[in-house]
Amino acid sequence: MILDFSVENFLSFSARQEISFEASNDNTSEDSLIIKVKHPRSGSVTRVLRMSSVYGANASGKTNLLYAIADVWAKLYQPCASKDEKILFRPFAMHRDENTKMTVSFFINGVKYDYSIEYNGDIIIYELLEFNPNGVSSLFYERKHNYETNLPEITFGKNVSLDSKTATVITTNTLANHSVLSTYNKISVEAPAFETVVSYIRNSILATQTHPNITALLKASILQQERKDFLLRAVKEADFNITNIVNRPAERGESKIEFEHDYDKGRFTMPIESESDGTLSFVEKMDI
């Protein structure tokens, strides 16, 4: 459950923009409009709106806000395929030499998590994940980029309960273009605190619940070249900037569908979970 989100230097957003779902003390129709999130240990309660509305003129950035929210989850969850792959980086047109910054706060089983990230097309410059399992905010991990080694420096909090071997494995596998959490998602180590967050993102955020059959549909379609060619022609004519759809083998679990996009700075891949609802609806409704 998301509490708030902010973004800076992303698509049409130049200056920092923020959306919050924290409810006021107004108790009008609160049973229908409010969720009361109770901390499992401290018992503190946070009032969170079940929904919010964003309205504005055409081309005012409403869809870009949804893209930004999807992007921060994708950065957390999905690692790049290799150390040389570019990070999906879509800055404000006049600030292409500046970094994108995002923050998101969310709850898992009543525990609040606060995540922030700063990145460009080549590296993740900074990450900070904090949580409050005991009712007080504490460090989950902090990651800084070392420009001399071109590798991240990572500090893990005590409440994450990582043994030294696991911490070393995660650190050595975290590349400049990988978030720390996404690194865990591609390797085989035991880290319950990490698994809690990864499972939440997978099952509660990125699950394509409104398109339950699309992954199986695409896996079947791209095996047949004629059907795949037809699909790619269709999405190209629909101007989705999609140049390819691939079924990428995964190191953990089943293979994953990814979409390759062409942008002015090159080609980027996005997991199916990060694609817009409009793109998935278009594909799903096609008779392929």
Short mmCIF file of C-alpha atoms in Angstrom, two decimals:
data_model
loop_
_atom_site.label_atom_id
_atom_site.label_comp_id
_atom_site.label_asym_id
_atom_site.label_seq_id
_atom_site.Cartn_x
_atom_site.Cartn_y
_atom_site.Cartn_z
CA MET A 1 0.00 0.00 0.00
CA ILE A 2 1.55 3.30 -1.14
CA LEU A 3 1.59 6.26 1.25
CA ASP A 4 3.30 8.85 -0.95
CA PHE A 5 5.47 9.24 -4.06
CA SER A 6 7.66 11.99 -5.52
CA VAL A 7 9.52 12.43 -8.79
CA GLU A 8 11.98 14.96 -10.22
CA ASN A 9 13.40 15.27 -13.75
CA PHE A 10 11.27 12.60 -15.41
CA LEU A 11 9.45 13.04 -18.75
CA SER A 12 7.29 16.18 -18.35
CA PHE A 13 8.26 16.71 -14.70
CA SER A 14 11.15 19.14 -14.32
CA ALA A 15 10.80 20.24 -10.69
CA ARG A 16 9.90 17.84 -7.89
CA GLN A 17 6.27 16.75 -7.85
CA GLU A 18 4.62 14.73 -5.08
CA ILE A 19 1.40 12.82 -4.53
CA SER A 20 0.29 11.69 -1.08
CA PHE A 21 -2.37 9.21 -0.02
CA GLU A 22 -2.21 10.10 3.66
CA ALA A 23 -5.71 10.91 4.89
CA SER A 24 -6.74 13.88 6.99
CA ASN A 25 -8.60 13.54 10.29
CA ASP A 26 -11.96 13.99 8.53
CA ASN A 27 -14.01 10.88 9.34
CA THR A 28 -16.70 11.39 6.71
CA SER A 29 -17.46 7.99 5.11
CA GLU A 30 -14.14 6.77 6.47
CA ASP A 31 -15.19 3.12 6.32
CA SER A 32 -15.41 3.43 2.54
CA LEU A 33 -12.60 5.89 1.89
CA ILE A 34 -9.94 5.19 4.51
CA ILE A 35 -7.71 2.25 5.39
CA LYS A 36 -6.25 2.30 8.89
CA VAL A 37 -2.78 0.74 8.79
CA LYS A 38 -1.74 -0.51 12.23
CA HIS A 39 1.89 -1.19 13.07
CA PRO A 40 2.25 -4.82 14.30
CA ARG A 41 4.43 -3.92 17.29
CA SER A 42 3.91 -0.29 18.28
CA GLY A 43 0.20 -0.25 17.49
CA SER A 44 0.47 3.17 15.84
CA VAL A 45 -2.14 3.83 13.15
CA THR A 46 -1.70 5.62 9.82
CA ARG A 47 -4.80 6.68 7.90
CA VAL A 48 -4.40 6.03 4.17
CA LEU A 49 -6.78 6.94 1.36
CA ARG A 50 -8.09 4.00 -0.62
CA MET A 51 -7.97 6.10 -3.79
CA SER A 52 -7.05 9.50 -5.13
CA SER A 53 -7.81 11.46 -8.29
CA VAL A 54 -5.49 13.26 -10.66
CA TYR A 55 -7.11 15.61 -13.11
CA GLY A 56 -5.93 18.20 -15.59
CA ALA A 57 -5.83 19.22 -19.22
CA ASN A 58 -4.65 16.96 -22.02
CA ALA A 59 -0.85 16.62 -22.10
CA SER A 60 -0.56 17.95 -18.53
CA GLY A 61 1.35 14.89 -17.29
CA LYS A 62 -1.31 12.63 -15.79
CA THR A 63 -0.11 9.52 -17.61
CA ASN A 64 3.53 10.44 -16.97
CA LEU A 65 2.83 10.30 -13.24
CA LEU A 66 1.67 6.70 -13.66
CA TYR A 67 4.76 5.95 -15.74
CA ALA A 68 6.95 7.38 -12.99
CA ILE A 69 5.30 5.27 -10.29
CA ALA A 70 5.71 2.17 -12.45
CA ASP A 71 9.33 3.10 -13.09
CA VAL A 72 10.37 3.26 -9.45
CA TRP A 73 8.98 -0.24 -8.81
CA ALA A 74 10.71 -1.55 -11.92
CA LYS A 75 14.04 -0.12 -10.74
CA LEU A 76 13.60 -1.78 -7.35
CA TYR A 77 12.54 -5.16 -8.69
CA GLN A 78 14.01 -5.76 -12.15
CA PRO A 79 17.82 -5.84 -12.67
CA CYS A 80 19.38 -4.98 -16.00
CA ALA A 81 20.27 -8.02 -18.10
CA SER A 82 24.01 -7.26 -18.05
CA LYS A 83 26.53 -4.76 -16.71
CA ASP A 84 26.56 -2.98 -20.08
CA GLU A 85 22.80 -2.53 -20.44
CA LYS A 86 21.57 1.04 -20.23
CA ILE A 87 19.17 2.01 -17.46
CA LEU A 88 15.78 3.16 -18.68
CA PHE A 89 16.30 6.91 -18.28
CA ARG A 90 13.68 9.42 -19.41
CA PRO A 91 14.65 12.86 -18.09
CA PHE A 92 12.90 16.16 -18.72
CA ALA A 93 13.92 17.29 -22.22
CA MET A 94 15.80 20.38 -21.03
CA HIS A 95 17.61 18.53 -18.23
CA ARG A 96 19.11 15.55 -20.01
CA ASP A 97 22.45 16.02 -18.23
CA GLU A 98 20.83 15.87 -14.78
CA ASN A 99 19.79 12.85 -12.73
CA THR A 100 16.30 11.58 -12.09
CA LYS A 101 15.21 11.34 -8.45
CA MET A 102 12.27 9.38 -7.04
CA THR A 103 10.95 8.48 -3.61
CA VAL A 104 8.16 6.14 -2.54
CA SER A 105 6.79 5.21 0.89
CA PHE A 106 4.71 2.08 1.34
CA PHE A 107 3.47 -0.41 3.92
CA ILE A 108 4.03 -4.16 4.11
CA ASN A 109 2.03 -5.86 6.86
CA GLY A 110 1.81 -2.58 8.76
CA VAL A 111 5.55 -1.86 8.56
CA LYS A 112 6.46 1.37 6.74
CA TYR A 113 9.22 1.41 4.12
CA ASP A 114 10.79 4.56 2.66
CA TYR A 115 12.77 4.25 -0.57
CA SER A 116 14.67 6.88 -2.55
CA ILE A 117 16.76 6.55 -5.70
CA GLU A 118 18.87 8.83 -7.89
CA TYR A 119 20.04 7.59 -11.27
CA ASN A 120 20.92 8.37 -14.89
CA GLY A 121 21.21 6.23 -17.99
CA ASP A 122 24.45 4.58 -16.89
CA ILE A 123 24.49 4.17 -13.12
CA ILE A 124 22.41 4.26 -9.99
CA ILE A 125 24.08 7.00 -8.03
CA TYR A 126 22.31 6.65 -4.72
CA GLU A 127 19.72 4.47 -2.99
CA LEU A 128 18.29 4.53 0.49
CA LEU A 129 15.78 2.05 1.91
CA GLU A 130 14.55 2.50 5.46
CA PHE A 131 11.87 0.66 7.43
CA ASN A 132 10.37 0.59 10.94
CA PRO A 133 9.95 -3.04 12.04
CA ASN A 134 10.22 -1.98 15.69
CA GLY A 135 8.19 1.21 15.36
CA VAL A 136 11.21 3.48 14.81
CA SER A 137 12.75 4.19 11.41
CA SER A 138 15.97 2.25 10.85
CA LEU A 139 18.31 1.49 7.96
CA PHE A 140 17.52 -1.35 5.58
CA TYR A 141 20.34 -0.45 3.20
CA GLU A 142 22.15 2.58 1.85
CA ARG A 143 24.02 2.51 -1.44
CA LYS A 144 26.47 5.09 -2.77
CA HIS A 145 28.37 5.00 -6.05
CA ASN A 146 32.17 4.93 -5.95
CA TYR A 147 33.31 6.72 -9.10
CA GLU A 148 36.89 5.43 -8.82
CA THR A 149 35.90 1.75 -8.90
CA ASN A 150 32.60 2.31 -10.73
CA LEU A 151 31.00 0.04 -8.13
CA PRO A 152 28.48 0.68 -5.38
CA GLU A 153 29.31 0.88 -1.70
CA ILE A 154 26.51 -0.65 0.37
CA THR A 155 25.74 -0.45 4.08
CA PHE A 156 23.12 -2.81 5.54
CA GLY A 157 21.14 -2.04 8.67
CA LYS A 158 21.29 -4.28 11.75
CA ASN A 159 17.55 -5.00 11.66
CA VAL A 160 17.94 -6.64 8.23
CA SER A 161 19.80 -9.47 10.01
CA LEU A 162 22.17 -10.37 7.17
CA ASP A 163 25.13 -12.58 7.93
CA SER A 164 28.47 -11.39 6.57
CA LYS A 165 28.56 -13.97 3.77
CA THR A 166 25.12 -13.02 2.43
CA ALA A 167 25.94 -9.31 2.68
CA THR A 168 29.13 -9.92 0.68
CA VAL A 169 27.31 -11.92 -2.01
CA ILE A 170 24.69 -9.19 -2.48
CA THR A 171 27.33 -6.45 -2.52
CA THR A 172 29.64 -8.17 -5.03
CA ASN A 173 26.72 -8.92 -7.37
CA THR A 174 25.27 -5.40 -7.28
CA LEU A 175 26.42 -3.73 -10.48
CA ALA A 176 26.39 -0.02 -11.22
CA ASN A 177 23.12 -0.36 -13.15
CA HIS A 178 21.40 -2.65 -10.60
CA SER A 179 19.43 -1.63 -7.57
CA VAL A 180 20.40 -3.57 -4.45
CA LEU A 181 16.97 -5.17 -4.10
CA SER A 182 16.86 -6.21 -7.77
CA THR A 183 20.27 -7.84 -7.31
CA TYR A 184 18.82 -10.04 -4.59
CA ASN A 185 16.02 -10.89 -7.03
CA LYS A 186 18.49 -12.46 -9.49
CA ILE A 187 20.76 -14.41 -7.14
CA SER A 188 20.22 -17.35 -4.79
CA VAL A 189 20.76 -16.34 -1.17
CA GLU A 190 18.69 -16.56 2.00
CA ALA A 191 17.62 -13.11 3.14
CA PRO A 192 14.10 -13.07 4.65
CA ALA A 193 13.95 -9.27 5.01
CA PHE A 194 14.74 -8.89 1.29
CA GLU A 195 12.28 -11.62 0.31
CA THR A 196 9.48 -9.82 2.16
CA VAL A 197 9.93 -6.71 0.00
CA VAL A 198 10.51 -8.60 -3.27
CA SER A 199 7.40 -10.75 -2.73
CA TYR A 200 5.31 -7.68 -1.93
CA ILE A 201 6.38 -5.90 -5.13
CA ARG A 202 5.88 -9.03 -7.21
CA ASN A 203 2.47 -9.97 -5.84
CA SER A 204 0.92 -6.65 -4.85
CA ILE A 205 2.44 -4.06 -7.18
CA LEU A 206 3.69 -5.58 -10.42
CA ALA A 207 1.21 -8.43 -10.80
CA THR A 208 -0.76 -7.79 -13.99
CA GLN A 209 -4.05 -8.59 -12.32
CA THR A 210 -6.13 -6.80 -14.95
CA HIS A 211 -4.41 -8.84 -17.70
CA PRO A 212 -4.18 -12.33 -16.18
CA ASN A 213 -3.62 -14.15 -19.47
CA ILE A 214 -1.25 -11.79 -21.23
CA THR A 215 2.03 -13.40 -20.20
CA ALA A 216 0.95 -16.84 -21.39
CA LEU A 217 -0.52 -15.27 -24.54
CA LEU A 218 2.72 -13.54 -25.44
CA LYS A 219 4.92 -16.53 -24.63
CA ALA A 220 2.85 -18.61 -27.04
CA SER A 221 2.67 -15.93 -29.73
CA ILE A 222 6.35 -15.06 -29.97
CA LEU A 223 7.25 -18.72 -30.51
CA GLN A 224 5.56 -18.47 -33.91
CA GLN A 225 7.45 -16.03 -36.10
CA GLU A 226 4.46 -15.12 -38.26
CA ARG A 227 2.34 -14.22 -35.23
CA LYS A 228 5.21 -12.36 -33.61
CA ASP A 229 5.85 -10.33 -36.79
CA PHE A 230 2.16 -9.44 -36.98
CA LEU A 231 2.13 -8.32 -33.36
CA LEU A 232 5.27 -6.19 -33.77
CA ARG A 233 3.87 -4.51 -36.88
CA ALA A 234 0.68 -3.73 -34.99
CA VAL A 235 2.36 -2.18 -31.95
CA LYS A 236 4.67 -0.21 -34.24
CA GLU A 237 1.73 1.24 -36.16
CA ALA A 238 0.09 2.07 -32.84
CA ASP A 239 3.20 4.12 -31.98
CA PHE A 240 4.16 2.37 -28.74
CA ASN A 241 7.89 2.60 -29.56
CA ILE A 242 8.14 -1.18 -29.12
CA THR A 243 10.72 -2.84 -31.38
CA ASN A 244 10.75 -6.35 -29.96
CA ILE A 245 9.11 -8.66 -27.42
CA VAL A 246 11.32 -11.31 -25.87
CA ASN A 247 10.90 -14.19 -23.43
CA ARG A 248 14.03 -13.73 -21.32
CA PRO A 249 15.31 -16.66 -19.22
CA ALA A 250 15.40 -15.90 -15.50
CA GLU A 251 17.94 -17.05 -12.95
CA ARG A 252 15.18 -17.42 -10.36
CA GLY A 253 11.80 -18.85 -11.29
CA GLU A 254 10.04 -18.73 -14.65
CA SER A 255 11.18 -16.83 -17.72
CA LYS A 256 9.93 -13.26 -18.07
CA ILE A 257 8.41 -11.33 -20.93
CA GLU A 258 10.20 -8.07 -21.70
CA PHE A 259 9.45 -5.29 -24.21
CA GLU A 260 12.27 -3.56 -26.08
CA HIS A 261 11.71 0.15 -26.71
CA ASP A 262 13.54 2.63 -28.92
CA TYR A 263 14.11 6.11 -27.52
CA ASP A 264 16.26 9.01 -28.65
CA LYS A 265 19.16 7.76 -26.50
CA GLY A 266 19.04 4.15 -27.54
CA ARG A 267 17.18 0.93 -26.85
CA PHE A 268 15.86 -0.10 -23.46
CA THR A 269 14.04 -3.14 -22.11
CA MET A 270 11.07 -3.05 -19.76
CA PRO A 271 9.48 -5.99 -17.95
CA ILE A 272 5.86 -6.66 -18.76
CA GLU A 273 4.92 -5.50 -15.25
CA SER A 274 6.20 -2.00 -16.05
CA GLU A 275 4.30 -1.55 -19.30
CA SER A 276 1.34 0.79 -19.30
CA ASP A 277 -2.16 -0.55 -18.97
CA GLY A 278 -2.95 0.90 -22.39
CA THR A 279 -0.16 -1.09 -24.04
CA LEU A 280 -1.19 -4.33 -22.36
CA SER A 281 -4.87 -3.77 -23.19
CA PHE A 282 -3.99 -3.17 -26.84
CA VAL A 283 -1.98 -6.40 -27.03
CA GLU A 284 -4.49 -8.45 -25.08
CA LYS A 285 -7.43 -7.45 -27.27
CA MET A 286 -5.67 -8.32 -30.50
CA ASP A 287 -6.61 -11.59 -32.16
CA ILE A 288 -3.10 -13.03 -32.36
#
